[in-house]
Amino acid sequence: MKTISSRDNAQYKELKHLATNAHALRKAGRTLLDGVHLCETWLRMRGQPEQCIVSDSGLRHPEIVALVAKLEAHHGRVLHLPDALYEPLSQVEHGVGILFLVEMPRPAVPAALAANAVLLDNIQDPGNVGSILRSAAAAGIGEIYCSPGTAFCWSPKVLRAAMGAHFVLEIYENVALAPLLAGANIATLATSGYAKQKLYDVDLKRPVAWVFGHEGQGVSDELLALASHKVVIPHLGEVESLNVAACAAVCFFEQVRQSQARAG
């Protein structure tokens, strides 16, 4: 275990730059996982991190001590920081004191949509994006495609909201969604409050690609025109519409319900 005690250390400066600058994370192709749950999930599903960073207070936490011991047994790189140096790296208030620095997966975009997928059109709130990823993973959907205007999926806020869903998904960012929809080999469903077809009237016992749009403006006109189905979720009361993350969860689990009914 290596210890750094100076703010002027070059390695520490680089970590702080990554922790406080989303553009730097994108450019470096790396991100920081914050907290025991995300770190343990990465270790179980993806393997060793590039580096583990722990604080003084973290080393008094039994779960972190066990995690560090597991890393060191496999020659993992562990960096120890005083709390005063660690705290500027973490975006979690009252965090437990462990970070993983990991390389972001960058899969090649498939030639055409052929399996259950989600397309995110300019969804800007990190909490919404993370919640959609979490619901998609829970529903067995494997592919996520994000337009250039969608929140950065590997940002700390999205990672926290998704609770480890990233590690079972193939996530494609900065993707032109229109060509994907135009060339899809499966049904494509865009949600719209103005659609005539109800979600529950669509056959979902097959692979489909879901399209969800900006929190205020919805799916763009271009993508709506390209989708093979435009669907609405019927609702009661005076509320104008569902939050996009709630809308996505309803859609995903209606697909799960129909698939299980067919299997039964």
C-alpha positions as protocol buffer text, in pm:
chain_id: "A"
residue {
  index: 1
  type: MET
  ca { x: 0 y: 0 z: 0 }
}
residue {
  index: 2
  type: LYS
  ca { x: 140 y: 335 z: -104 }
}
residue {
  index: 3
  type: THR
  ca { x: 74 y: 648 z: 104 }
}
residue {
  index: 4
  type: ILE
  ca { x: 57 y: 1005 z: -28 }
}
residue {
  index: 5
  type: SER
  ca { x: 53 y: 1287 z: 224 }
}
residue {
  index: 6
  type: SER
  ca { x: 120 y: 1594 z: 6 }
}
residue {
  index: 7
  type: ARG
  ca { x: -126 y: 1788 z: -210 }
}
residue {
  index: 8
  type: ASP
  ca { x: 166 y: 1866 z: -442 }
}
residue {
  index: 9
  type: ASN
  ca { x: 220 y: 1502 z: -534 }
}
residue {
  index: 10
  type: ALA
  ca { x: 178 y: 1459 z: -912 }
}
residue {
  index: 11
  type: GLN
  ca { x: -30 y: 1144 z: -881 }
}
residue {
  index: 12
  type: TYR
  ca { x: -263 y: 1310 z: -633 }
}
residue {
  index: 13
  type: LYS
  ca { x: -303 y: 1614 z: -859 }
}
residue {
  index: 14
  type: GLU
  ca { x: -403 y: 1388 z: -1148 }
}
residue {
  index: 15
  type: LEU
  ca { x: -661 y: 1207 z: -934 }
}
residue {
  index: 16
  type: LYS
  ca { x: -807 y: 1536 z: -814 }
}
residue {
  index: 17
  type: HIS
  ca { x: -830 y: 1663 z: -1172 }
}
residue {
  index: 18
  type: LEU
  ca { x: -1022 y: 1351 z: -1274 }
}
residue {
  index: 19
  type: ALA
  ca { x: -1249 y: 1370 z: -969 }
}
residue {
  index: 20
  type: THR
  ca { x: -1350 y: 1731 z: -1029 }
}
residue {
  index: 21
  type: ASN
  ca { x: -1362 y: 1755 z: -1408 }
}
residue {
  index: 22
  type: ALA
  ca { x: -1609 y: 1547 z: -1611 }
}
residue {
  index: 23
  type: HIS
  ca { x: -1436 y: 1643 z: -1936 }
}
residue {
  index: 24
  type: ALA
  ca { x: -1109 y: 1506 z: -1797 }
}
residue {
  index: 25
  type: LEU
  ca { x: -1279 y: 1175 z: -1716 }
}
residue {
  index: 26
  type: ARG
  ca { x: -1416 y: 1144 z: -2070 }
}
residue {
  index: 27
  type: LYS
  ca { x: -1080 y: 1232 z: -2224 }
}
residue {
  index: 28
  type: ALA
  ca { x: -891 y: 987 z: -2004 }
}
residue {
  index: 29
  type: GLY
  ca { x: -1143 y: 708 z: -2060 }
}
residue {
  index: 30
  type: ARG
  ca { x: -1146 y: 641 z: -1687 }
}
residue {
  index: 31
  type: THR
  ca { x: -1385 y: 702 z: -1401 }
}
residue {
  index: 32
  type: LEU
  ca { x: -1408 y: 681 z: -1022 }
}
residue {
  index: 33
  type: LEU
  ca { x: -1636 y: 437 z: -841 }
}
residue {
  index: 34
  type: ASP
  ca { x: -1729 y: 566 z: -497 }
}
residue {
  index: 35
  type: GLY
  ca { x: -1831 y: 341 z: -209 }
}
residue {
  index: 36
  type: VAL
  ca { x: -1814 y: -22 z: -104 }
}
residue {
  index: 37
  type: HIS
  ca { x: -2112 y: -143 z: -312 }
}
residue {
  index: 38
  type: LEU
  ca { x: -1986 y: -15 z: -647 }
}
residue {
  index: 39
  type: CYS
  ca { x: -1629 y: -124 z: -578 }
}
residue {
  index: 40
  type: GLU
  ca { x: -1729 y: -476 z: -471 }
}
residue {
  index: 41
  type: THR
  ca { x: -1959 y: -509 z: -771 }
}
residue {
  index: 42
  type: TRP
  ca { x: -1684 y: -402 z: -1012 }
}
residue {
  index: 43
  type: LEU
  ca { x: -1439 y: -647 z: -854 }
}
residue {
  index: 44
  type: ARG
  ca { x: -1689 y: -932 z: -880 }
}
residue {
  index: 45
  type: MET
  ca { x: -1806 y: -861 z: -1236 }
}
residue {
  index: 46
  type: ARG
  ca { x: -1517 y: -686 z: -1411 }
}
residue {
  index: 47
  type: GLY
  ca { x: -1202 y: -770 z: -1215 }
}
residue {
  index: 48
  type: GLN
  ca { x: -918 y: -561 z: -1074 }
}
residue {
  index: 49
  type: PRO
  ca { x: -941 y: -180 z: -1079 }
}
residue {
  index: 50
  type: GLU
  ca { x: -660 y: 32 z: -1214 }
}
residue {
  index: 51
  type: GLN
  ca { x: -619 y: 168 z: -862 }
}
residue {
  index: 52
  type: CYS
  ca { x: -793 y: 158 z: -525 }
}
residue {
  index: 53
  type: ILE
  ca { x: -787 y: 476 z: -315 }
}
residue {
  index: 54
  type: VAL
  ca { x: -866 y: 457 z: 57 }
}
residue {
  index: 55
  type: SER
  ca { x: -878 y: 715 z: 334 }
}
residue {
  index: 56
  type: ASP
  ca { x: -763 y: 697 z: 696 }
}
residue {
  index: 57
  type: SER
  ca { x: -1124 y: 669 z: 813 }
}
residue {
  index: 58
  type: GLY
  ca { x: -1196 y: 408 z: 547 }
}
residue {
  index: 59
  type: LEU
  ca { x: -928 y: 182 z: 690 }
}
residue {
  index: 60
  type: ARG
  ca { x: -1129 y: 173 z: 1012 }
}
residue {
  index: 61
  type: HIS
  ca { x: -1425 y: 28 z: 821 }
}
residue {
  index: 62
  type: PRO
  ca { x: -1427 y: -358 z: 834 }
}
residue {
  index: 63
  type: GLU
  ca { x: -1572 y: -401 z: 484 }
}
residue {
  index: 64
  type: ILE
  ca { x: -1305 y: -177 z: 334 }
}
residue {
  index: 65
  type: VAL
  ca { x: -1026 y: -352 z: 524 }
}
residue {
  index: 66
  type: ALA
  ca { x: -1148 y: -685 z: 381 }
}
residue {
  index: 67
  type: LEU
  ca { x: -1172 y: -538 z: 30 }
}
residue {
  index: 68
  type: VAL
  ca { x: -821 y: -393 z: 47 }
}
residue {
  index: 69
  type: ALA
  ca { x: -683 y: -724 z: 172 }
}
residue {
  index: 70
  type: LYS
  ca { x: -845 y: -903 z: -122 }
}
residue {
  index: 71
  type: LEU
  ca { x: -689 y: -655 z: -366 }
}
residue {
  index: 72
  type: GLU
  ca { x: -343 y: -675 z: -213 }
}
residue {
  index: 73
  type: ALA
  ca { x: -357 y: -1055 z: -219 }
}
residue {
  index: 74
  type: HIS
  ca { x: -386 y: -1028 z: -598 }
}
residue {
  index: 75
  type: HIS
  ca { x: -123 y: -753 z: -626 }
}
residue {
  index: 76
  type: GLY
  ca { x: -381 y: -480 z: -671 }
}
residue {
  index: 77
  type: ARG
  ca { x: -261 y: -120 z: -649 }
}
residue {
  index: 78
  type: VAL
  ca { x: -385 y: 50 z: -331 }
}
residue {
  index: 79
  type: LEU
  ca { x: -325 y: 415 z: -251 }
}
residue {
  index: 80
  type: HIS
  ca { x: -374 y: 545 z: 104 }
}
residue {
  index: 81
  type: LEU
  ca { x: -461 y: 911 z: 163 }
}
residue {
  index: 82
  type: PRO
  ca { x: -521 y: 1117 z: 478 }
}
residue {
  index: 83
  type: ASP
  ca { x: -886 y: 1220 z: 509 }
}
residue {
  index: 84
  type: ALA
  ca { x: -803 y: 1581 z: 419 }
}
residue {
  index: 85
  type: LEU
  ca { x: -665 y: 1468 z: 81 }
}
residue {
  index: 86
  type: TYR
  ca { x: -926 y: 1202 z: 19 }
}
residue {
  index: 87
  type: GLU
  ca { x: -1233 y: 1420 z: 75 }
}
residue {
  index: 88
  type: PRO
  ca { x: -1185 y: 1643 z: -235 }
}
residue {
  index: 89
  type: LEU
  ca { x: -1183 y: 1326 z: -451 }
}
residue {
  index: 90
  type: SER
  ca { x: -1521 y: 1198 z: -329 }
}
residue {
  index: 91
  type: GLN
  ca { x: -1856 y: 1343 z: -433 }
}
residue {
  index: 92
  type: VAL
  ca { x: -2044 y: 1140 z: -174 }
}
residue {
  index: 93
  type: GLU
  ca { x: -2131 y: 1330 z: 142 }
}
residue {
  index: 94
  type: HIS
  ca { x: -2034 y: 1126 z: 447 }
}
residue {
  index: 95
  type: GLY
  ca { x: -1886 y: 853 z: 225 }
}
residue {
  index: 96
  type: VAL
  ca { x: -1713 y: 553 z: 376 }
}
residue {
  index: 97
  type: GLY
  ca { x: -1369 y: 621 z: 227 }
}
residue {
  index: 98
  type: ILE
  ca { x: -1299 y: 400 z: -75 }
}
residue {
  index: 99
  type: LEU
  ca { x: -1272 y: 473 z: -447 }
}
residue {
  index: 100
  type: PHE
  ca { x: -1181 y: 260 z: -748 }
}
residue {
  index: 101
  type: LEU
  ca { x: -1017 y: 419 z: -1049 }
}
residue {
  index: 102
  type: VAL
  ca { x: -1129 y: 208 z: -1347 }
}
residue {
  index: 103
  type: GLU
  ca { x: -1110 y: 216 z: -1724 }
}
residue {
  index: 104
  type: MET
  ca { x: -1446 y: 279 z: -1887 }
}
residue {
  index: 105
  type: PRO
  ca { x: -1555 y: 6 z: -2130 }
}
residue {
  index: 106
  type: ARG
  ca { x: -1589 y: 140 z: -2484 }
}
residue {
  index: 107
  type: PRO
  ca { x: -1765 y: -126 z: -2692 }
}
residue {
  index: 108
  type: ALA
  ca { x: -1803 y: -87 z: -3068 }
}
residue {
  index: 109
  type: VAL
  ca { x: -2155 y: 6 z: -3178 }
}
residue {
  index: 110
  type: PRO
  ca { x: -2329 y: -289 z: -3351 }
}
residue {
  index: 111
  type: ALA
  ca { x: -2423 y: -253 z: -3717 }
}
residue {
  index: 112
  type: ALA
  ca { x: -2795 y: -279 z: -3636 }
}
residue {
  index: 113
  type: LEU
  ca { x: -3032 y: -309 z: -3341 }
}
residue {
  index: 114
  type: ALA
  ca { x: -3114 y: -677 z: -3301 }
}
residue {
  index: 115
  type: ALA
  ca { x: -3163 y: -733 z: -2924 }
}
residue {
  index: 116
  type: ASN
  ca { x: -3358 y: -565 z: -2646 }
}
residue {
  index: 117
  type: ALA
  ca { x: -3220 y: -212 z: -2617 }
}
residue {
  index: 118
  type: VAL
  ca { x: -3281 y: 137 z: -2481 }
}
residue {
  index: 119
  type: LEU
  ca { x: -3213 y: 459 z: -2672 }
}
residue {
  index: 120
  type: LEU
  ca { x: -3178 y: 776 z: -2464 }
}
residue {
  index: 121
  type: ASP
  ca { x: -3247 y: 1094 z: -2658 }
}
residue {
  index: 122
  type: ASN
  ca { x: -3103 y: 1400 z: -2483 }
}
residue {
  index: 123
  type: ILE
  ca { x: -3194 y: 1293 z: -2128 }
}
residue {
  index: 124
  type: GLN
  ca { x: -2994 y: 1538 z: -1922 }
}
residue {
  index: 125
  type: ASP
  ca { x: -3055 y: 1458 z: -1556 }
}
residue {
  index: 126
  type: PRO
  ca { x: -2793 y: 1212 z: -1422 }
}
residue {
  index: 127
  type: GLY
  ca { x: -3039 y: 1071 z: -1169 }
}
residue {
  index: 128
  type: ASN
  ca { x: -3288 y: 988 z: -1445 }
}
residue {
  index: 129
  type: VAL
  ca { x: -3022 y: 824 z: -1660 }
}
residue {
  index: 130
  type: GLY
  ca { x: -2893 y: 617 z: -1368 }
}
residue {
  index: 131
  type: SER
  ca { x: -3244 y: 507 z: -1272 }
}
residue {
  index: 132
  type: ILE
  ca { x: -3318 y: 401 z: -1631 }
}
residue {
  index: 133
  type: LEU
  ca { x: -2997 y: 197 z: -1643 }
}
residue {
  index: 134
  type: ARG
  ca { x: -3086 y: 29 z: -1315 }
}
residue {
  index: 135
  type: SER
  ca { x: -3438 y: -60 z: -1434 }
}
residue {
  index: 136
  type: ALA
  ca { x: -3307 y: -182 z: -1771 }
}
residue {
  index: 137
  type: ALA
  ca { x: -3057 y: -415 z: -1605 }
}
residue {
  index: 138
  type: ALA
  ca { x: -3324 y: -546 z: -1368 }
}
residue {
  index: 139
  type: ALA
  ca { x: -3552 y: -618 z: -1666 }
}
residue {
  index: 140
  type: GLY
  ca { x: -3281 y: -811 z: -1851 }
}
residue {
  index: 141
  type: ILE
  ca { x: -3218 y: -549 z: -2119 }
}
residue {
  index: 142
  type: GLY
  ca { x: -2856 y: -551 z: -2227 }
}
residue {
  index: 143
  type: GLU
  ca { x: -2786 y: -254 z: -2455 }
}
residue {
  index: 144
  type: ILE
  ca { x: -2802 y: 122 z: -2390 }
}
residue {
  index: 145
  type: TYR
  ca { x: -2746 y: 383 z: -2662 }
}
residue {
  index: 146
  type: CYS
  ca { x: -2702 y: 747 z: -2564 }
}
residue {
  index: 147
  type: SER
  ca { x: -2727 y: 1051 z: -2788 }
}
residue {
  index: 148
  type: PRO
  ca { x: -2454 y: 1319 z: -2759 }
}
residue {
  index: 149
  type: GLY
  ca { x: -2687 y: 1534 z: -2544 }
}
residue {
  index: 150
  type: THR
  ca { x: -2754 y: 1263 z: -2286 }
}
residue {
  index: 151
  type: ALA
  ca { x: -2585 y: 1282 z: -1945 }
}
residue {
  index: 152
  type: PHE
  ca { x: -2244 y: 1113 z: -1933 }
}
residue {
  index: 153
  type: CYS
  ca { x: -2321 y: 758 z: -1817 }
}
residue {
  index: 154
  type: TRP
  ca { x: -1988 y: 707 z: -1638 }
}
residue {
  index: 155
  type: SER
  ca { x: -2012 y: 1023 z: -1429 }
}
residue {
  index: 156
  type: PRO
  ca { x: -2016 y: 964 z: -1052 }
}
residue {
  index: 157
  type: LYS
  ca { x: -2379 y: 1079 z: -1020 }
}
residue {
  index: 158
  type: VAL
  ca { x: -2507 y: 836 z: -1284 }
}
residue {
  index: 159
  type: LEU
  ca { x: -2294 y: 556 z: -1140 }
}
residue {
  index: 160
  type: ARG
  ca { x: -2441 y: 608 z: -793 }
}
residue {
  index: 161
  type: ALA
  ca { x: -2799 y: 619 z: -923 }
}
residue {
  index: 162
  type: ALA
  ca { x: -2751 y: 300 z: -1128 }
}
residue {
  index: 163
  type: MET
  ca { x: -2616 y: 102 z: -831 }
}
residue {
  index: 164
  type: GLY
  ca { x: -2392 y: -129 z: -1033 }
}
residue {
  index: 165
  type: ALA
  ca { x: -2616 y: -170 z: -1339 }
}
residue {
  index: 166
  type: HIS
  ca { x: -2334 y: -41 z: -1560 }
}
residue {
  index: 167
  type: PHE
  ca { x: -2139 y: -360 z: -1508 }
}
residue {
  index: 168
  type: VAL
  ca { x: -2402 y: -586 z: -1669 }
}
residue {
  index: 169
  type: LEU
  ca { x: -2489 y: -351 z: -1956 }
}
residue {
  index: 170
  type: GLU
  ca { x: -2325 y: -262 z: -2286 }
}
residue {
  index: 171
  type: ILE
  ca { x: -2332 y: 119 z: -2288 }
}
residue {
  index: 172
  type: TYR
  ca { x: -2271 y: 314 z: -2608 }
}
residue {
  index: 173
  type: GLU
  ca { x: -2230 y: 691 z: -2577 }
}
residue {
  index: 174
  type: ASN
  ca { x: -2230 y: 978 z: -2829 }
}
residue {
  index: 175
  type: VAL
  ca { x: -2430 y: 767 z: -3073 }
}
residue {
  index: 176
  type: ALA
  ca { x: -2633 y: 906 z: -3365 }
}
residue {
  index: 177
  type: LEU
  ca { x: -2969 y: 748 z: -3284 }
}
residue {
  index: 178
  type: ALA
  ca { x: -3152 y: 819 z: -3611 }
}
residue {
  index: 179
  type: PRO
  ca { x: -2944 y: 578 z: -3826 }
}
residue {
  index: 180
  type: LEU
  ca { x: -2983 y: 309 z: -3560 }
}
residue {
  index: 181
  type: LEU
  ca { x: -3360 y: 343 z: -3568 }
}
residue {
  index: 182
  type: ALA
  ca { x: -3371 y: 359 z: -3946 }
}
residue {
  index: 183
  type: GLY
  ca { x: -3172 y: 36 z: -3979 }
}
residue {
  index: 184
  type: ALA
  ca { x: -3319 y: -158 z: -3685 }
}
residue {
  index: 185
  type: ASN
  ca { x: -3397 y: -527 z: -3729 }
}
residue {
  index: 186
  type: ILE
  ca { x: -3650 y: -518 z: -3444 }
}
residue {
  index: 187
  type: ALA
  ca { x: -3956 y: -315 z: -3346 }
}
residue {
  index: 188
  type: THR
  ca { x: -3875 y: 33 z: -3215 }
}
residue {
  index: 189
  type: LEU
  ca { x: -4105 y: 198 z: -2962 }
}
residue {
  index: 190
  type: ALA
  ca { x: -4095 y: 569 z: -2880 }
}
residue {
  index: 191
  type: THR
  ca { x: -4293 y: 704 z: -2587 }
}
residue {
  index: 192
  type: SER
  ca { x: -4510 y: 1011 z: -2640 }
}
residue {
  index: 193
  type: GLY
  ca { x: -4791 y: 1171 z: -2444 }
}
residue {
  index: 194
  type: TYR
  ca { x: -4966 y: 1237 z: -2776 }
}
residue {
  index: 195
  type: ALA
  ca { x: -4952 y: 880 z: -2910 }
}
residue {
  index: 196
  type: LYS
  ca { x: -5275 y: 695 z: -2984 }
}
residue {
  index: 197
  type: GLN
  ca { x: -5152 y: 342 z: -2919 }
}
residue {
  index: 198
  type: LYS
  ca { x: -5145 y: 232 z: -2555 }
}
residue {
  index: 199
  type: LEU
  ca { x: -4837 y: 56 z: -2422 }
}
residue {
  index: 200
  type: TYR
  ca { x: -5047 y: -241 z: -2307 }
}
residue {
  index: 201
  type: ASP
  ca { x: -5182 y: -302 z: -2659 }
}
residue {
  index: 202
  type: VAL
  ca { x: -4838 y: -360 z: -2813 }
}
residue {
  index: 203
  type: ASP
  ca { x: -4691 y: -709 z: -2855 }
}
residue {
  index: 204
  type: LEU
  ca { x: -4376 y: -705 z: -2640 }
}
residue {
  index: 205
  type: LYS
  ca { x: -4309 y: -1080 z: -2647 }
}
residue {
  index: 206
  type: ARG
  ca { x: -4014 y: -1018 z: -2881 }
}
residue {
  index: 207
  type: PRO
  ca { x: -3700 y: -803 z: -2878 }
}
residue {
  index: 208
  type: VAL
  ca { x: -3773 y: -430 z: -2899 }
}
residue {
  index: 209
  type: ALA
  ca { x: -3579 y: -106 z: -2878 }
}
residue {
  index: 210
  type: TRP
  ca { x: -3726 y: 158 z: -2646 }
}
residue {
  index: 211
  type: VAL
  ca { x: -3677 y: 529 z: -2716 }
}
residue {
  index: 212
  type: PHE
  ca { x: -3706 y: 782 z: -2432 }
}
residue {
  index: 213
  type: GLY
  ca { x: -3656 y: 1155 z: -2466 }
}
residue {
  index: 214
  type: HIS
  ca { x: -3565 y: 1479 z: -2294 }
}
residue {
  index: 215
  type: GLU
  ca { x: -3735 y: 1544 z: -1960 }
}
residue {
  index: 216
  type: GLY
  ca { x: -3930 y: 1846 z: -2090 }
}
residue {
  index: 217
  type: GLN
  ca { x: -3944 y: 1807 z: -2468 }
}
residue {
  index: 218
  type: GLY
  ca { x: -3973 y: 1431 z: -2500 }
}
residue {
  index: 219
  type: VAL
  ca { x: -3846 y: 1228 z: -2794 }
}
residue {
  index: 220
  type: SER
  ca { x: -3741 y: 1445 z: -3089 }
}
residue {
  index: 221
  type: ASP
  ca { x: -3972 y: 1468 z: -3391 }
}
residue {
  index: 222
  type: GLU
  ca { x: -3707 y: 1303 z: -3607 }
}
residue {
  index: 223
  type: LEU
  ca { x: -3685 y: 994 z: -3387 }
}
residue {
  index: 224
  type: LEU
  ca { x: -4063 y: 977 z: -3340 }
}
residue {
  index: 225
  type: ALA
  ca { x: -4103 y: 966 z: -3717 }
}
residue {
  index: 226
  type: LEU
  ca { x: -3852 y: 681 z: -3745 }
}
residue {
  index: 227
  type: ALA
  ca { x: -3998 y: 463 z: -3466 }
}
residue {
  index: 228
  type: SER
  ca { x: -4219 y: 175 z: -3577 }
}
residue {
  index: 229
  type: HIS
  ca { x: -4454 y: 236 z: -3283 }
}
residue {
  index: 230
  type: LYS
  ca { x: -4542 y: 546 z: -3083 }
}
residue {
  index: 231
  type: VAL
  ca { x: -4692 y: 451 z: -2747 }
}
residue {
  index: 232
  type: VAL
  ca { x: -4849 y: 621 z: -2449 }
}
residue {
  index: 233
  type: ILE
  ca { x: -4883 y: 501 z: -2090 }
}
residue {
  index: 234
  type: PRO
  ca { x: -5243 y: 570 z: -1983 }
}
residue {
  index: 235
  type: HIS
  ca { x: -5270 y: 736 z: -1644 }
}
residue {
  index: 236
  type: LEU
  ca { x: -5534 y: 879 z: -1414 }
}
residue {
  index: 237
  type: GLY
  ca { x: -5545 y: 1208 z: -1228 }
}
residue {
  index: 238
  type: GLU
  ca { x: -5438 y: 1559 z: -1319 }
}
residue {
  index: 239
  type: VAL
  ca { x: -5065 y: 1499 z: -1352 }
}
residue {
  index: 240
  type: GLU
  ca { x: -4959 y: 1573 z: -1710 }
}
residue {
  index: 241
  type: SER
  ca { x: -4709 y: 1289 z: -1749 }
}
residue {
  index: 242
  type: LEU
  ca { x: -4475 y: 1046 z: -1575 }
}
residue {
  index: 243
  type: ASN
  ca { x: -4113 y: 1121 z: -1499 }
}
residue {
  index: 244
  type: VAL
  ca { x: -3900 y: 969 z: -1778 }
}
residue {
  index: 245
  type: ALA
  ca { x: -3734 y: 720 z: -1543 }
}
residue {
  index: 246
  type: ALA
  ca { x: -4072 y: 606 z: -1409 }
}
residue {
  index: 247
  type: CYS
  ca { x: -4203 y: 581 z: -1765 }
}
residue {
  index: 248
  type: ALA
  ca { x: -3908 y: 361 z: -1863 }
}
residue {
  index: 249
  type: ALA
  ca { x: -3960 y: 130 z: -1565 }
}
residue {
  index: 250
  type: VAL
  ca { x: -4328 y: 81 z: -1653 }
}
residue {
  index: 251
  type: CYS
  ca { x: -4235 y: -3 z: -2013 }
}
residue {
  index: 252
  type: PHE
  ca { x: -3958 y: -246 z: -1922 }
}
residue {
  index: 253
  type: PHE
  ca { x: -4165 y: -441 z: -1675 }
}
residue {
  index: 254
  type: GLU
  ca { x: -4466 y: -459 z: -1904 }
}
residue {
  index: 255
  type: GLN
  ca { x: -4227 y: -629 z: -2146 }
}
residue {
  index: 256
  type: VAL
  ca { x: -4114 y: -862 z: -1862 }
}
residue {
  index: 257
  type: ARG
  ca { x: -4478 y: -936 z: -1776 }
}
residue {
  index: 258
  type: GLN
  ca { x: -4569 y: -1025 z: -2134 }
}
residue {
  index: 259
  type: SER
  ca { x: -4256 y: -1236 z: -2180 }
}
residue {
  index: 260
  type: GLN
  ca { x: -4323 y: -1433 z: -1863 }
}
residue {
  index: 261
  type: ALA
  ca { x: -4688 y: -1482 z: -1958 }
}
residue {
  index: 262
  type: ARG
  ca { x: -4577 y: -1631 z: -2290 }
}
residue {
  index: 263
  type: ALA
  ca { x: -4323 y: -1856 z: -2116 }
}
residue {
  index: 264
  type: GLY
  ca { x: -4590 y: -1972 z: -1869 }
}
